[in-house]
Amino acid sequence: MSRISVVIPAYNEASDLPQTIQGIRDLSLECEVIVVDDGSVDDTKKIAERLADITVALPVNQGKGQALMEGWKRAEGTHIVMLDADLGSTSSEMAHLLPPLLTNEADLVIGMLPTHSSKKGFGLVKKRAQQYIAKRTGAFLTAPLSGQRAFHRRWLPSLLEENVQGFGVETQMLLHFLLRGAVVKEIPTLMAHRYTGKTISGFIHRFQQWIDIERALRGSNT
C-alpha cells in the first residue's frame, strides 16, 4: 500500500497539470498520483494518462466534489492529500501538510495560501463559510475554502457517504470532521494557484462557489 495518495480533480487544466504533477514527483515521496479528469474538453485526460499513476475520466463535468469522491474511491495510501490542479510547481509545498498527520497532531491538515492583496472585496464567500462553521462547531478557520488538504484514510468510509456539492466540498468536509470531534490544523504554505480575478469568468466562478457552499450548508442541517 502506498503511504500517500495524492488526488487531483482537474477540469480543463492541460496547461498547469504537468508542472503540478512534477512538483509532487520532485519530493521523492512514496506516493501515488491520482488525477480525475472531470469531463475536460482540452488535453487534460491525455496528460493525466501520461504522467499520473491513476487516471479517472468522467464523461461529463460533475463538479469538484464528485471528482474528488471518484479519486478517493481509488486511493490506496494510508494518508490522502487533495490538491488543486493549477498549483504548478508549488504543489511541492504539500510536504508541509504531512508532519501533523504523521505525528498524530491532527486529523485534517489544511494548507493556507499566501494572501493576495488584489483579492480584497472577494471575501464574502469565505466569510460566509467561516461564520457558519464557527456557529456550528465553535472553530474559526482562516482558510475554510482552501482545497489543499491532507487526512488519514480512516476518514474515507464516512466521507464517501456524504453527498458532496461541487465547490462546497471543502466546507462540507470541515463540518464533517469538526462535528465528529476531529482536530483540524492550518499550515502556512507558499502554494499558489491561478487567480480568477475581477473578470467575468472570475465572477462566474465565485457565484457558482457561493451556490455550492450554500447547498452544502443547507444539507449539513439535515
Coordinates of N, CA and C in Angstrom, one line a residue:
M1 N 0.8 -1.2 0.0 CA 0.0 0.0 0.0 C 0.9 1.3 0.0
S2 N 0.6 2.2 -0.9 CA 1.4 3.4 -0.9 C 1.1 4.2 0.3
R3 N 2.1 4.9 0.8 CA 2.0 5.7 2.0 C 1.1 6.9 1.8
I4 N 1.2 7.5 0.6 CA 0.4 8.7 0.4 C -0.3 8.6 -1.0
S5 N -1.6 9.0 -1.0 CA -2.3 9.1 -2.2 C -2.6 10.6 -2.5
V6 N -2.2 11.1 -3.6 CA -2.5 12.5 -3.9 C -3.6 12.5 -5.0
V7 N -4.7 13.1 -4.6 CA -5.9 13.1 -5.5 C -6.0 14.5 -6.1
I8 N -6.1 14.6 -7.4 CA -6.1 15.9 -8.1 C -7.3 16.0 -9.0
P9 N -8.4 16.7 -8.6 CA -9.5 16.9 -9.6 C -9.1 17.9 -10.6
A10 N -9.4 17.7 -11.9 CA -8.9 18.6 -12.9 C -10.0 18.8 -14.0
Y11 N -10.3 20.0 -14.3 CA -11.2 20.4 -15.4 C -10.5 21.4 -16.3
N12 N -10.2 21.0 -17.5 CA -9.5 21.9 -18.5 C -8.2 22.5 -17.9
E13 N -7.4 21.6 -17.3 CA -6.1 22.1 -16.7 C -4.9 21.6 -17.4
A14 N -5.0 21.4 -18.8 CA -3.9 20.9 -19.5 C -2.6 21.8 -19.4
S15 N -2.8 23.1 -19.2 CA -1.7 24.0 -19.2 C -0.9 23.9 -17.9
D16 N -1.5 23.6 -16.8 CA -0.9 23.6 -15.5 C -0.6 22.2 -14.9
L17 N -1.4 21.3 -15.3 CA -1.3 19.9 -14.8 C 0.1 19.3 -14.8
P18 N 0.9 19.4 -15.9 CA 2.2 18.8 -15.9 C 3.1 19.3 -14.8
Q19 N 3.2 20.6 -14.6 CA 4.0 21.2 -13.6 C 3.5 20.8 -12.2
T20 N 2.2 20.7 -12.0 CA 1.6 20.3 -10.7 C 2.1 18.9 -10.4
I21 N 2.0 18.0 -11.3 CA 2.4 16.6 -11.1 C 3.9 16.5 -10.9
Q22 N 4.7 17.3 -11.6 CA 6.1 17.3 -11.5 C 6.6 17.8 -10.1
G23 N 5.9 18.8 -9.6 CA 6.2 19.3 -8.3 C 6.0 18.2 -7.2
I24 N 5.0 17.3 -7.4 CA 4.9 16.2 -6.5 C 6.0 15.2 -6.6
R25 N 6.3 14.9 -7.8 CA 7.4 13.9 -8.1 C 8.7 14.4 -7.6
D26 N 8.9 15.7 -7.6 CA 10.2 16.2 -7.1 C 10.5 16.0 -5.6
L27 N 9.4 15.7 -4.9 CA 9.5 15.4 -3.5 C 10.1 14.1 -3.2
S28 N 10.1 13.2 -4.1 CA 10.6 11.8 -4.0 C 10.0 11.1 -2.8
L29 N 8.7 11.3 -2.6 CA 7.9 10.6 -1.6 C 7.3 9.3 -2.2
E30 N 7.1 8.4 -1.3 CA 6.4 7.2 -1.8 C 4.9 7.5 -1.9
C31 N 4.5 7.8 -3.1 CA 3.1 8.2 -3.2 C 2.5 7.8 -4.6
E32 N 1.2 7.8 -4.7 CA 0.5 7.6 -6.0 C -0.2 8.8 -6.3
V33 N -0.1 9.2 -7.6 CA -0.8 10.4 -8.1 C -2.1 10.0 -8.8
I34 N -3.2 10.4 -8.3 CA -4.5 10.1 -9.0 C -5.1 11.4 -9.5
V35 N -5.3 11.4 -10.8 CA -5.9 12.6 -11.5 C -7.3 12.2 -11.9
V36 N -8.3 13.0 -11.5 CA -9.7 12.8 -12.0 C -10.0 13.9 -13.0
D37 N -10.1 13.5 -14.3 CA -10.5 14.4 -15.3 C -12.0 14.6 -15.3
D38 N -12.4 15.7 -15.0 CA -13.8 16.0 -14.7 C -14.5 16.5 -16.0
G39 N -14.5 15.7 -17.1 CA -15.2 16.0 -18.3 C -14.5 17.1 -19.1
S40 N -13.2 17.2 -19.0 CA -12.5 18.3 -19.7 C -12.6 18.2 -21.2
V41 N -12.5 19.3 -21.9 CA -12.6 19.3 -23.4 C -11.2 19.7 -24.0
D42 N -10.2 19.8 -23.1 CA -8.8 20.0 -23.6 C -8.1 18.7 -23.5
D43 N -6.7 18.8 -23.4 CA -5.9 17.6 -23.3 C -5.6 17.1 -21.9
T44 N -6.4 17.5 -20.9 CA -6.2 17.1 -19.5 C -6.1 15.6 -19.4
K45 N -7.0 14.9 -20.0 CA -7.0 13.4 -19.9 C -5.8 12.8 -20.4
K46 N -5.3 13.2 -21.6 CA -4.1 12.7 -22.2 C -2.9 12.9 -21.4
I47 N -2.8 14.1 -20.8 CA -1.7 14.5 -20.0 C -1.7 13.6 -18.7
A48 N -2.9 13.5 -18.1 CA -3.0 12.7 -16.9 C -2.6 11.2 -17.2
E49 N -3.1 10.7 -18.3 CA -2.7 9.3 -18.6 C -1.2 9.1 -18.8
R50 N -0.6 10.1 -19.2 CA 0.9 10.0 -19.4 C 1.7 10.2 -18.1
L51 N 1.2 11.1 -17.2 CA 2.0 11.5 -16.1 C 1.5 11.0 -14.7
A52 N 0.3 10.7 -14.6 CA -0.3 10.2 -13.3 C -0.2 8.7 -13.2
D53 N -0.3 8.2 -12.0 CA -0.3 6.8 -11.7 C -1.7 6.2 -12.1
I54 N -2.7 6.9 -11.7 CA -4.1 6.5 -12.0 C -4.8 7.7 -12.6
T55 N -5.5 7.4 -13.7 CA -6.4 8.5 -14.3 C -7.8 8.0 -14.3
V56 N -8.7 8.8 -13.7 CA -10.1 8.6 -13.8 C -10.7 9.6 -14.7
A57 N -11.4 9.1 -15.7 CA -12.0 10.0 -16.7 C -13.5 10.0 -16.6
L58 N -14.1 11.1 -16.1 CA -15.6 11.3 -16.1 C -16.1 11.8 -17.4
P59 N -17.1 11.2 -17.9 CA -17.6 11.5 -19.3 C -18.1 12.9 -19.4
V60 N -18.7 13.5 -18.3 CA -19.2 14.8 -18.3 C -18.8 15.5 -17.0
N61 N -18.7 16.8 -17.0 CA -18.4 17.6 -15.9 C -19.4 17.4 -14.7
Q62 N -18.9 16.9 -13.6 CA -19.8 16.6 -12.5 C -19.5 17.5 -11.2
G63 N -18.5 18.3 -11.3 CA -18.1 19.2 -10.2 C -17.0 18.7 -9.4
K64 N -16.4 19.6 -8.7 CA -15.2 19.2 -7.9 C -15.4 18.2 -6.8
G65 N -16.5 18.3 -6.1 CA -16.8 17.3 -5.1 C -16.9 15.9 -5.6
Q66 N -17.7 15.7 -6.6 CA -17.8 14.4 -7.2 C -16.5 13.9 -7.8
A67 N -15.7 14.7 -8.4 CA -14.4 14.3 -8.9 C -13.5 13.8 -7.8
L68 N -13.5 14.5 -6.6 CA -12.7 14.1 -5.5 C -13.2 12.8 -5.0
M69 N -14.5 12.6 -4.9 CA -15.1 11.3 -4.4 C -14.6 10.2 -5.3
E70 N -14.6 10.4 -6.6 CA -14.1 9.3 -7.5 C -12.7 9.0 -7.3
G71 N -11.9 10.0 -7.0 CA -10.4 9.8 -6.7 C -10.2 9.1 -5.4
W72 N -11.0 9.5 -4.4 CA -10.9 8.9 -3.1 C -11.2 7.4 -3.1
K73 N -12.1 7.0 -3.9 CA -12.5 5.6 -4.0 C -11.4 4.7 -4.5
R74 N -10.4 5.3 -5.2 CA -9.3 4.6 -5.8 C -8.0 4.7 -5.0
A75 N -8.1 5.5 -4.0 CA -6.9 5.8 -3.2 C -6.5 4.6 -2.3
E76 N -5.2 4.3 -2.3 CA -4.8 3.1 -1.5 C -3.8 3.5 -0.4
G77 N -3.4 4.8 -0.4 CA -2.5 5.3 0.6 C -3.0 5.3 2.0
T78 N -2.2 5.3 3.0 CA -2.6 5.5 4.4 C -3.0 6.9 4.7
H79 N -2.4 7.8 3.9 CA -2.7 9.3 4.0 C -3.2 9.8 2.7
I80 N -4.2 10.6 2.7 CA -4.8 11.1 1.5 C -4.5 12.6 1.4
V81 N -3.9 13.1 0.3 CA -3.7 14.5 0.0 C -4.6 14.9 -1.1
M82 N -5.2 16.0 -1.0 CA -6.0 16.6 -2.1 C -5.4 17.9 -2.5
L83 N -5.2 18.1 -3.8 CA -4.5 19.3 -4.3 C -5.3 19.8 -5.6
D84 N -5.3 21.1 -5.8 CA -5.9 21.7 -7.0 C -4.9 21.5 -8.1
A85 N -5.4 21.4 -9.3 CA -4.6 21.0 -10.5 C -3.8 22.2 -11.0
D86 N -4.1 23.4 -10.6 CA -3.4 24.6 -11.1 C -2.3 25.1 -10.2
L87 N -1.8 24.3 -9.3 CA -0.8 24.8 -8.4 C 0.6 24.9 -9.1
G88 N 0.8 24.2 -10.2 CA 2.1 24.3 -10.8 C 3.1 23.7 -9.9
S89 N 4.4 24.2 -10.0 CA 5.5 23.6 -9.2 C 5.3 23.8 -7.7
T90 N 4.4 24.7 -7.3 CA 4.2 24.9 -5.8 C 3.5 23.8 -5.2
S91 N 3.1 22.8 -6.0 CA 2.5 21.6 -5.4 C 3.4 20.9 -4.5
S92 N 4.7 21.1 -4.6 CA 5.7 20.5 -3.8 C 5.5 21.0 -2.3
E93 N 4.8 22.1 -2.1 CA 4.6 22.6 -0.7 C 3.6 21.6 0.0
M94 N 3.1 20.6 -0.6 CA 2.2 19.6 0.1 C 3.0 18.9 1.2
A95 N 4.3 18.9 1.0 CA 5.1 18.3 2.1 C 4.9 18.8 3.5
H96 N 4.5 20.1 3.5 CA 4.2 20.7 4.8 C 2.9 20.2 5.5
L97 N 2.1 19.6 4.7 CA 0.8 19.1 5.2 C 0.9 17.8 6.0
L98 N 2.0 17.1 5.7 CA 2.1 15.7 6.2 C 2.6 15.6 7.7
P99 N 3.6 16.3 8.2 CA 4.1 16.1 9.5 C 3.0 16.1 10.6
P100 N 2.0 17.0 10.7 CA 1.0 16.9 11.7 C 0.2 15.6 11.7
L101 N 0.0 15.0 10.5 CA -0.7 13.7 10.4 C 0.2 12.6 10.8
L102 N 1.4 12.6 10.4 CA 2.4 11.5 10.8 C 2.7 11.5 12.3
T103 N 2.5 12.6 13.0 CA 2.8 12.6 14.4 C 1.5 12.6 15.2
N104 N 0.3 12.4 14.5 CA -1.0 12.3 15.1 C -1.4 13.6 15.8
E105 N -0.9 14.8 15.4 CA -1.3 16.0 16.0 C -2.6 16.5 15.4
A106 N -3.0 16.0 14.2 CA -4.2 16.5 13.6 C -4.8 15.4 12.8
D107 N -6.1 15.5 12.6 CA -6.9 14.6 11.7 C -7.0 15.1 10.3
L108 N -7.1 16.4 10.2 CA -7.2 17.1 8.9 C -6.2 18.3 8.9
V109 N -5.4 18.4 7.9 CA -4.5 19.5 7.8 C -4.8 20.3 6.5
I110 N -4.9 21.6 6.7 CA -5.3 22.5 5.6 C -4.1 23.4 5.3
G111 N -3.8 23.5 4.0 CA -2.7 24.4 3.5 C -3.2 25.8 3.3
M112 N -2.7 26.8 4.0 CA -3.1 28.1 3.8 C -2.2 28.8 2.7
L113 N -2.8 29.4 1.7 CA -2.1 30.1 0.6 C -1.8 31.5 1.1
P114 N -0.7 32.1 0.5 CA -0.3 33.5 0.9 C -1.5 34.4 0.5
T115 N -1.7 35.4 1.3 CA -2.8 36.4 1.0 C -2.4 37.2 -0.2
H116 N -3.3 37.3 -1.2 CA -3.1 38.1 -2.4 C -3.8 39.4 -2.2
S117 N -3.0 40.5 -2.2 CA -3.6 41.8 -1.9 C -4.7 42.2 -2.8
S118 N -4.7 41.7 -4.1 CA -5.7 42.1 -5.0 C -7.0 41.4 -4.8
K119 N -7.1 40.5 -3.9 CA -8.3 39.7 -3.6 C -9.3 40.4 -2.7
K120 N -8.9 41.6 -2.2 CA -9.8 42.3 -1.4 C -11.2 42.6 -2.1
G121 N -12.3 42.4 -1.3 CA -13.6 42.5 -1.9 C -14.1 41.2 -2.4
F122 N -13.3 40.1 -2.4 CA -13.8 38.8 -2.9 C -13.9 37.9 -1.7
G123 N -14.0 38.4 -0.5 CA -14.0 37.5 0.7 C -15.4 37.2 1.2
L124 N -16.5 37.5 0.5 CA -17.8 37.3 1.0 C -18.1 35.8 1.1
V125 N -17.7 35.0 0.2 CA -17.9 33.6 0.2 C -17.1 33.0 1.4
K126 N -15.9 33.3 1.5 CA -15.1 32.8 2.6 C -15.7 33.2 4.0
K127 N -16.1 34.5 4.1 CA -16.6 34.9 5.4 C -17.9 34.2 5.7
R128 N -18.7 33.9 4.7 CA -20.0 33.2 5.0 C -19.6 31.8 5.5
A129 N -18.7 31.1 4.9 CA -18.3 29.8 5.4 C -17.7 29.8 6.8
Q130 N -16.8 30.8 7.0 CA -16.2 31.0 8.3 C -17.2 31.1 9.4
Q131 N -18.2 32.0 9.2 CA -19.2 32.3 10.2 C -20.1 31.1 10.5
Y132 N -20.5 30.4 9.4 CA -21.3 29.3 9.6 C -20.6 28.1 10.4
I133 N -19.4 27.9 10.0 CA -18.6 26.8 10.6 C -18.4 27.2 12.1
A134 N -18.0 28.4 12.4 CA -17.8 28.8 13.8 C -19.1 28.7 14.6
K135 N -20.2 29.0 14.0 CA -21.5 28.9 14.7 C -21.8 27.5 15.0
R136 N -21.6 26.6 14.0 CA -21.9 25.2 14.2 C -21.0 24.4 15.1
T137 N -19.7 24.8 15.0 CA -18.6 24.0 15.7 C -17.8 24.7 16.7
G138 N -17.9 26.0 16.7 CA -17.0 26.8 17.7 C -15.6 27.0 17.2
A139 N -15.3 26.5 16.0 CA -13.9 26.6 15.4 C -13.9 27.7 14.4
F140 N -13.0 28.7 14.5 CA -12.8 29.7 13.5 C -11.6 29.3 12.7
L141 N -11.7 29.2 11.4 CA -10.6 28.8 10.5 C -10.3 30.0 9.5
T142 N -9.0 30.1 9.3 CA -8.5 31.2 8.4 C -8.8 30.9 6.9
A143 N -8.6 29.6 6.6 CA -8.7 29.2 5.2 C -9.7 28.1 5.0
P144 N -11.0 28.3 5.2 CA -12.0 27.3 5.2 C -12.3 26.8 3.7
L145 N -11.9 27.5 2.7 CA -12.1 27.1 1.4 C -10.9 26.6 0.6
S146 N -9.8 26.5 1.3 CA -8.6 26.0 0.7 C -8.8 24.5 0.3
G147 N -8.4 24.2 -1.0 CA -8.6 22.9 -1.5 C -7.4 22.0 -1.2
Q148 N -6.3 22.6 -0.6 CA -5.1 21.8 -0.3 C -5.2 21.2 1.1
R149 N -5.4 19.9 1.1 CA -5.7 19.3 2.4 C -5.0 17.9 2.5
A150 N -4.9 17.4 3.7 CA -4.4 16.0 3.9 C -5.1 15.4 5.1
F151 N -5.4 14.1 5.0 CA -6.1 13.4 6.1 C -5.8 11.9 6.1
H152 N -6.0 11.3 7.2 CA -5.8 9.8 7.3 C -6.9 9.1 6.6
R153 N -6.6 7.9 6.0 CA -7.6 7.2 5.2 C -8.7 6.6 6.1
R154 N -8.6 6.6 7.4 CA -9.6 6.1 8.3 C -10.9 6.9 8.2
W155 N -10.8 8.2 7.6 CA -11.9 9.0 7.5 C -12.6 8.8 6.2
L156 N -12.1 8.0 5.3 CA -12.6 7.8 3.9 C -14.0 7.2 4.0
P157 N -14.3 6.1 4.7 CA -15.6 5.5 4.7 C -16.7 6.5 5.0
S158 N -16.6 7.3 6.0 CA -17.7 8.2 6.3 C -17.7 9.4 5.3
L159 N -16.6 9.8 4.8 CA -16.6 10.9 3.8 C -17.3 10.4 2.5
L160 N -17.1 9.2 2.1 CA -17.7 8.7 0.9 C -19.2 8.5 1.0
E161 N -19.7 8.6 2.2 CA -21.2 8.5 2.4 C -21.8 9.9 2.2
E162 N -21.0 11.0 2.2 CA -21.5 12.3 2.0 C -22.0 12.6 0.6
N163 N -23.0 13.4 0.5 CA -23.5 13.9 -0.8 C -22.8 15.3 -1.1
V164 N -21.6 15.2 -1.6 CA -20.8 16.4 -1.7 C -21.4 17.3 -2.8
Q165 N -21.2 18.7 -2.6 CA -21.8 19.6 -3.5 C -20.7 20.5 -4.2
G166 N -20.2 20.0 -5.4 CA -19.3 20.8 -6.2 C -18.2 21.5 -5.4
F167 N -18.2 22.9 -5.5 CA -17.2 23.7 -4.9 C -17.5 23.8 -3.4
G168 N -18.6 23.2 -2.9 CA -18.9 23.2 -1.5 C -18.2 22.1 -0.7
V169 N -17.4 21.3 -1.4 CA -16.8 20.1 -0.8 C -15.9 20.5 0.4
E170 N -15.2 21.6 0.3 CA -14.3 21.9 1.3 C -15.0 22.3 2.6
T171 N -16.1 23.1 2.5 CA -16.9 23.4 3.6 C -17.6 22.2 4.2
Q172 N -18.1 21.4 3.4 CA -18.8 20.1 3.8 C -17.8 19.2 4.6
M173 N -16.6 19.1 4.0 CA -15.6 18.3 4.7 C -15.3 18.8 6.1
L174 N -15.1 20.2 6.2 CA -14.8 20.7 7.5 C -15.9 20.4 8.5
L175 N -17.1 20.6 8.2 CA -18.2 20.3 9.1 C -18.2 18.8 9.4
H176 N -17.9 18.0 8.4 CA -17.9 16.5 8.7 C -16.8 16.2 9.7
F177 N -15.6 16.7 9.6 CA -14.6 16.4 10.5 C -14.8 17.1 11.9
L178 N -15.1 18.3 11.9 CA -15.3 19.0 13.2 C -16.5 18.5 14.0
L179 N -17.6 18.2 13.4 CA -18.7 17.7 14.1 C -18.5 16.3 14.7
R180 N -17.5 15.7 14.3 CA -17.1 14.3 14.8 C -15.9 14.4 15.7
G181 N -15.6 15.6 16.1 CA -14.5 15.8 17.1 C -13.1 15.7 16.6
A182 N -12.9 15.9 15.3 CA -11.6 15.9 14.7 C -10.8 17.1 15.1
V183 N -9.5 16.9 15.1 CA -8.6 18.1 15.2 C -8.2 18.6 13.9
V184 N -8.4 19.8 13.6 CA -8.1 20.4 12.3 C -7.0 21.5 12.5
K185 N -6.0 21.3 11.7 CA -4.8 22.2 11.8 C -4.5 22.9 10.5
E186 N -4.3 24.2 10.5 CA -4.0 25.0 9.3 C -2.5 25.3 9.3
I187 N -1.9 25.1 8.1 CA -0.4 25.3 8.0 C -0.2 26.3 6.9
P188 N 0.7 27.3 7.2 CA 1.0 28.3 6.1 C 1.9 27.6 5.0
T189 N 1.6 27.9 3.8 CA 2.4 27.3 2.7 C 2.6 28.4 1.6
L190 N 3.4 28.1 0.7 CA 3.7 29.0 -0.4 C 3.0 28.6 -1.7
M191 N 2.0 27.7 -1.5 CA 1.2 27.3 -2.7 C 0.6 28.5 -3.4
A192 N 0.5 28.4 -4.7 CA -0.2 29.5 -5.4 C -0.9 28.9 -6.6
H193 N -2.2 29.2 -6.8 CA -2.9 28.7 -7.9 C -3.4 29.9 -8.8
R194 N -4.0 29.6 -9.9 CA -4.5 30.6 -10.8 C -5.5 31.5 -10.2
Y195 N -5.3 32.8 -10.2 CA -6.2 33.7 -9.6 C -7.3 34.1 -10.6
T196 N -8.6 33.9 -10.2 CA -9.7 34.2 -11.1 C -9.9 35.7 -11.4
G197 N -9.6 36.5 -10.4 CA -9.6 38.0 -10.6 C -11.0 38.6 -10.8
K198 N -10.9 39.9 -11.1 CA -12.2 40.7 -11.4 C -12.5 40.6 -12.9
T199 N -12.8 39.4 -13.3 CA -13.2 39.2 -14.7 C -14.5 38.5 -14.7
I200 N -15.1 38.4 -15.9 CA -16.4 37.7 -16.0 C -16.3 36.3 -15.5
S201 N -15.3 35.6 -16.0 CA -15.1 34.2 -15.5 C -14.9 34.1 -14.0
G202 N -14.2 35.1 -13.5 CA -13.9 35.2 -12.0 C -15.2 35.3 -11.3
F203 N -16.1 36.2 -11.7 CA -17.4 36.4 -11.0 C -18.2 35.2 -11.2
I204 N -18.2 34.5 -12.3 CA -19.0 33.3 -12.5 C -18.5 32.2 -11.6
H205 N -17.2 32.1 -11.4 CA -16.6 31.1 -10.5 C -17.0 31.4 -9.1
R206 N -17.0 32.6 -8.6 CA -17.4 32.9 -7.3 C -18.9 32.7 -7.1
F207 N -19.7 33.0 -8.1 CA -21.1 32.8 -7.9 C -21.4 31.3 -7.8
Q208 N -20.8 30.5 -8.6 CA -21.0 29.0 -8.5 C -20.5 28.5 -7.2
Q209 N -19.4 29.0 -6.8 CA -18.8 28.6 -5.5 C -19.8 28.9 -4.3
W210 N -20.4 30.1 -4.4 CA -21.4 30.6 -3.4 C -22.6 29.6 -3.4
I211 N -23.1 29.3 -4.6 CA -24.3 28.4 -4.7 C -24.0 27.0 -4.1
D212 N -22.8 26.5 -4.5 CA -22.4 25.2 -4.0 C -22.2 25.1 -2.5
I213 N -21.6 26.2 -1.9 CA -21.4 26.3 -0.5 C -22.8 26.4 0.3
E214 N -23.7 27.2 -0.3 CA -25.0 27.3 0.3 C -25.7 26.0 0.4
R215 N -25.6 25.2 -0.7 CA -26.2 23.9 -0.8 C -25.6 23.0 0.3
A216 N -24.3 23.1 0.4 CA -23.6 22.3 1.4 C -24.0 22.6 2.8
L217 N -24.1 23.9 3.1 CA -24.5 24.4 4.4 C -25.9 23.9 4.7
R218 N -26.8 24.1 3.8 CA -28.2 23.7 4.0 C -28.3 22.2 4.2
G219 N -27.5 21.4 3.5 CA -27.5 20.0 3.6 C -27.0 19.5 4.9
S220 N -26.1 20.3 5.6 CA -25.5 20.0 6.8 C -26.5 20.1 8.0
N221 N -27.6 20.7 7.7 CA -28.6 20.9 8.8 C -29.6 19.7 8.8
T222 N -29.5 18.9 7.9 CA -30.5 17.7 7.8 C -30.0 16.5 8.6

